[in-house]
Amino acid sequence: MAFFGAYAVLGPNGLIALGDYKRQLVAREKQYAALDQRRTMLQNRVTLLDPRHANPDMVDELVRKELNVAHPDEVIVPLK
């Protein structure tokens, strides 16, 4: 009985490991929130680049960046 009691407290899935699991959960939730925010941003950019109705400002920004005509200090101001 003592062995099973000690294992329940000190084992890899015991009560002491519970605190570590909670810390890992908090870290993973923060990581998930950051990834979800990044996914939302990327999803918005994909929507703006939809070939059926692409946003002209987004297309212009990407073309200028890819062709290396935009300067790093340049600010692109949308007209609408």
N, CA and C atoms as an extended XYZ file, in Angstrom:
240
Properties=species:S:1:pos:R:3:atomname:S:1:resname:S:1:resid:I:1 pbc="F F F"
N         0.829       -1.196        0.000 N   MET     1
C         0.000        0.000        0.000 CA  MET     1
C         0.869        1.253        0.000 C   MET     1
N         1.980        1.196        0.741 N   ALA     2
C         2.875        2.357        0.792 CA  ALA     2
C         3.463        2.641       -0.589 C   ALA     2
N         3.806        1.585       -1.311 N   PHE     3
C         4.377        1.757       -2.644 CA  PHE     3
C         3.372        2.451       -3.571 C   PHE     3
N         2.136        1.997       -3.558 N   PHE     4
C         1.125        2.601       -4.421 CA  PHE     4
C         0.817        4.032       -4.005 C   PHE     4
N         0.835        4.304       -2.717 N   GLY     5
C         0.620        5.666       -2.224 CA  GLY     5
C         1.746        6.583       -2.664 C   GLY     5
N         2.990        6.110       -2.534 N   ALA     6
C         4.140        6.922       -2.954 CA  ALA     6
C         4.118        7.144       -4.460 C   ALA     6
N         3.757        6.119       -5.199 N   TYR     7
C         3.704        6.229       -6.652 CA  TYR     7
C         2.618        7.227       -7.077 C   TYR     7
N         1.499        7.238       -6.324 N   ALA     8
C         0.422        8.173       -6.636 CA  ALA     8
C         0.844        9.618       -6.380 C   ALA     8
N         1.767        9.831       -5.461 N   VAL     9
C         2.232       11.186       -5.150 CA  VAL     9
C         3.463       11.547       -5.974 C   VAL     9
N         4.439       10.646       -6.068 N   LEU    10
C         5.723       10.955       -6.686 CA  LEU    10
C         5.881       10.432       -8.109 C   LEU    10
N         4.972        9.640       -8.598 N   GLY    11
C         5.093        9.019       -9.915 CA  GLY    11
C         4.993       10.026      -11.057 C   GLY    11
N         5.234        9.556      -12.270 N   PRO    12
C         5.210       10.459      -13.419 CA  PRO    12
C         3.842       11.091      -13.678 C   PRO    12
N         2.790       10.483      -13.208 N   ASN    13
C         1.449       11.047      -13.313 CA  ASN    13
C         0.864       11.361      -11.949 C   ASN    13
N         1.719       11.543      -10.959 N   GLY    14
C         1.263       11.776       -9.594 CA  GLY    14
C         0.902       13.224       -9.321 C   GLY    14
N         0.672       13.492       -8.058 N   LEU    15
C         0.245       14.823       -7.646 CA  LEU    15
C         1.325       15.881       -7.858 C   LEU    15
N         2.581       15.510       -7.701 N   ILE    16
C         3.666       16.478       -7.886 CA  ILE    16
C         3.782       16.857       -9.367 C   ILE    16
N         3.560       15.904      -10.246 N   ALA    17
C         3.625       16.177      -11.681 CA  ALA    17
C         2.453       17.035      -12.145 C   ALA    17
N         1.400       17.101      -11.369 N   LEU    18
C         0.223       17.881      -11.738 CA  LEU    18
C         0.574       19.358      -11.914 C   LEU    18
N         1.424       19.897      -11.037 N   GLY    19
C         1.848       21.303      -11.151 CA  GLY    19
C         2.592       21.554      -12.449 C   GLY    19
N         3.449       20.611      -12.830 N   ASP    20
C         4.180       20.748      -14.087 CA  ASP    20
C         3.221       20.690      -15.267 C   ASP    20
N         2.232       19.823      -15.203 N   TYR    21
C         1.235       19.742      -16.267 CA  TYR    21
C         0.466       21.049      -16.403 C   TYR    21
N         0.150       21.672      -15.271 N   LYS    22
C        -0.572       22.944      -15.312 CA  LYS    22
C         0.288       24.038      -15.922 C   LYS    22
N         1.577       24.073      -15.597 N   ARG    23
C         2.486       25.062      -16.189 CA  ARG    23
C         2.612       24.839      -17.697 C   ARG    23
N         2.711       23.591      -18.110 N   GLN    24
C         2.790       23.290      -19.536 CA  GLN    24
C         1.499       23.689      -20.259 C   GLN    24
N         0.380       23.479      -19.610 N   LEU    25
C        -0.906       23.842      -20.199 CA  LEU    25
C        -0.997       25.346      -20.409 C   LEU    25
N        -0.568       26.126      -19.425 N   VAL    26
C        -0.597       27.587      -19.552 CA  VAL    26
C         0.308       28.027      -20.702 C   VAL    26
N         1.497       27.441      -20.792 N   ALA    27
C         2.423       27.795      -21.867 CA  ALA    27
C         1.841       27.422      -23.224 C   ALA    27
N         1.227       26.255      -23.331 N   ARG    28
C         0.641       25.821      -24.601 CA  ARG    28
C        -0.562       26.687      -24.986 C   ARG    28
N        -1.332       27.126      -23.997 N   GLU    29
C        -2.468       27.995      -24.303 CA  GLU    29
C        -1.995       29.348      -24.832 C   GLU    29
N        -0.910       29.889      -24.269 N   LYS    30
C        -0.344       31.140      -24.773 CA  LYS    30
C         0.164       30.947      -26.197 C   LYS    30
N         0.836       29.830      -26.431 N   GLN    31
C         1.349       29.535      -27.760 CA  GLN    31
C         0.192       29.373      -28.748 C   GLN    31
N        -0.857       28.702      -28.341 N   TYR    32
C        -2.027       28.518      -29.194 CA  TYR    32
C        -2.676       29.863      -29.526 C   TYR    32
N        -2.786       30.744      -28.537 N   ALA    33
C        -3.395       32.057      -28.774 CA  ALA    33
C        -2.576       32.856      -29.789 C   ALA    33
N        -1.248       32.807      -29.676 N   ALA    34
C        -0.391       33.521      -30.626 CA  ALA    34
C        -0.545       32.926      -32.025 C   ALA    34
N        -0.566       31.609      -32.121 N   LEU    35
C        -0.727       30.967      -33.427 CA  LEU    35
C        -2.104       31.237      -34.021 C   LEU    35
N        -3.126       31.272      -33.188 N   ASP    36
C        -4.472       31.546      -33.670 CA  ASP    36
C        -4.567       32.976      -34.194 C   ASP    36
N        -3.925       33.913      -33.510 N   GLN    37
C        -3.913       35.301      -33.964 CA  GLN    37
C        -3.178       35.409      -35.305 C   GLN    37
N        -2.059       34.708      -35.433 N   ARG    38
C        -1.297       34.702      -36.694 CA  ARG    38
C        -2.139       34.069      -37.816 C   ARG    38
N        -2.849       32.991      -37.512 N   ARG    39
C        -3.702       32.339      -38.499 CA  ARG    39
C        -4.797       33.280      -38.976 C   ARG    39
N        -5.395       34.016      -38.065 N   THR    40
C        -6.440       34.973      -38.421 CA  THR    40
C        -5.889       36.056      -39.335 C   THR    40
N        -4.690       36.554      -39.034 N   MET    41
C        -4.071       37.577      -39.868 CA  MET    41
C        -3.791       37.033      -41.270 C   MET    41
N        -3.242       35.816      -41.344 N   LEU    42
C        -2.948       35.221      -42.640 CA  LEU    42
C        -4.230       34.932      -43.422 C   LEU    42
N        -5.273       34.514      -42.728 N   GLN    43
C        -6.548       34.251      -43.382 CA  GLN    43
C        -7.114       35.544      -43.972 C   GLN    43
N        -6.949       36.646      -43.280 N   ASN    44
C        -7.407       37.941      -43.790 CA  ASN    44
C        -6.630       38.324      -45.044 C   ASN    44
N        -5.307       38.104      -45.042 N   ARG    45
C        -4.492       38.424      -46.217 CA  ARG    45
C        -4.889       37.549      -47.405 C   ARG    45
N        -5.170       36.288      -47.156 N   VAL    46
C        -5.596       35.392      -48.235 CA  VAL    46
C        -6.924       35.867      -48.807 C   VAL    46
N        -7.825       36.285      -47.957 N   THR    47
C        -9.116       36.790      -48.411 CA  THR    47
C        -8.932       38.037      -49.280 C   THR    47
N        -8.005       38.902      -48.885 N   LEU    48
C        -7.756       40.118      -49.662 CA  LEU    48
C        -7.120       39.813      -51.017 C   LEU    48
N        -6.463       38.673      -51.153 N   LEU    49
C        -5.808       38.302      -52.401 CA  LEU    49
C        -6.618       37.309      -53.231 C   LEU    49
N        -7.864       37.116      -52.910 N   ASP    50
C        -8.719       36.199      -53.658 CA  ASP    50
C        -8.778       36.654      -55.115 C   ASP    50
N        -8.452       35.771      -56.074 N   PRO    51
C        -8.396       36.186      -57.482 CA  PRO    51
C        -9.723       36.725      -58.035 C   PRO    51
N       -10.842       36.322      -57.484 N   ARG    52
C       -12.133       36.803      -57.984 CA  ARG    52
C       -12.370       38.267      -57.660 C   ARG    52
N       -11.872       38.722      -56.526 N   HIS    53
C       -12.047       40.127      -56.146 CA  HIS    53
C       -10.892       40.545      -55.239 C   HIS    53
N        -9.721       40.652      -55.838 N   ALA    54
C        -8.520       41.014      -55.077 CA  ALA    54
C        -8.560       42.486      -54.690 C   ALA    54
N        -8.062       42.765      -53.504 N   ASN    55
C        -7.957       44.132      -53.033 CA  ASN    55
C        -6.788       44.801      -53.771 C   ASN    55
N        -7.029       45.864      -54.536 N   PRO    56
C        -5.959       46.485      -55.327 CA  PRO    56
C        -4.799       46.996      -54.479 C   PRO    56
N        -5.093       47.494      -53.297 N   ASP    57
C        -4.026       47.999      -52.434 CA  ASP    57
C        -3.107       46.870      -51.979 C   ASP    57
N        -3.688       45.734      -51.626 N   MET    58
C        -2.883       44.602      -51.182 CA  MET    58
C        -2.033       44.073      -52.328 C   MET    58
N        -2.621       43.977      -53.508 N   VAL    59
C        -1.885       43.496      -54.676 CA  VAL    59
C        -0.735       44.446      -54.983 C   VAL    59
N        -1.013       45.747      -54.961 N   ASP    60
C         0.032       46.735      -55.227 CA  ASP    60
C         1.165       46.625      -54.216 C   ASP    60
N         0.809       46.471      -52.946 N   GLU    61
C         1.823       46.346      -51.894 CA  GLU    61
C         2.698       45.121      -52.122 C   GLU    61
N         2.094       43.987      -52.426 N   LEU    62
C         2.861       42.760      -52.638 CA  LEU    62
C         3.734       42.836      -53.882 C   LEU    62
N         3.208       43.409      -54.964 N   VAL    63
C         3.985       43.519      -56.197 CA  VAL    63
C         5.177       44.426      -55.981 C   VAL    63
N         4.973       45.542      -55.327 N   ARG    64
C         6.087       46.473      -55.081 CA  ARG    64
C         7.148       45.834      -54.186 C   ARG    64
N         6.699       45.046      -53.220 N   LYS    65
C         7.657       44.383      -52.330 CA  LYS    65
C         8.430       43.300      -53.078 C   LYS    65
N         7.729       42.494      -53.887 N   GLU    66
C         8.383       41.411      -54.632 CA  GLU    66
C         9.331       41.943      -55.698 C   GLU    66
N         8.970       43.048      -56.335 N   LEU    67
C         9.819       43.622      -57.374 CA  LEU    67
C        10.898       44.523      -56.793 C   LEU    67
N        10.886       44.648      -55.484 N   ASN    68
C        11.900       45.430      -54.765 CA  ASN    68
C        11.846       46.904      -55.149 C   ASN    68
N        10.636       47.456      -55.298 N   VAL    69
C        10.474       48.873      -55.592 CA  VAL    69
C         9.988       49.642      -54.361 C   VAL    69
N         9.574       48.960      -53.335 N   ALA    70
C         9.138       49.627      -52.106 CA  ALA    70
C        10.335       49.826      -51.190 C   ALA    70
N        10.417       50.988      -50.633 N   HIS    71
C        11.504       51.295      -49.711 CA  HIS    71
C        11.094       50.906      -48.298 C   HIS    71
N        12.061       50.553      -47.452 N   PRO    72
C        11.712       50.129      -46.079 CA  PRO    72
C        11.002       51.211      -45.278 C   PRO    72
N        11.288       52.494      -45.564 N   ASP    73
C        10.664       53.575      -44.797 CA  ASP    73
C         9.378       54.078      -45.445 C   ASP    73
N         8.958       53.455      -46.532 N   GLU    74
C         7.777       53.877      -47.251 CA  GLU    74
C         6.507       53.431      -46.512 C   GLU    74
N         5.538       54.324      -46.462 N   VAL    75
C         4.255       54.022      -45.838 CA  VAL    75
C         3.214       53.991      -46.931 C   VAL    75
N         2.474       52.902      -47.017 N   ILE    76
C         1.425       52.755      -48.012 CA  ILE    76
C         0.105       53.151      -47.363 C   ILE    76
N        -0.526       54.184      -47.917 N   VAL    77
C        -1.762       54.698      -47.350 CA  VAL    77
C        -2.917       54.282      -48.265 C   VAL    77
N        -3.872       53.511      -47.744 N   PRO    78
C        -5.025       53.128      -48.576 CA  PRO    78
C        -5.907       54.339      -48.867 C   PRO    78
N        -6.438       54.408      -50.076 N   LEU    79
C        -7.264       55.548      -50.477 CA  LEU    79
C        -8.700       55.418      -49.997 C   LEU    79
N        -9.162       54.227      -49.700 N   LYS    80
C       -10.544       54.029      -49.269 CA  LYS    80
C       -10.621       53.840      -47.792 C   LYS    80
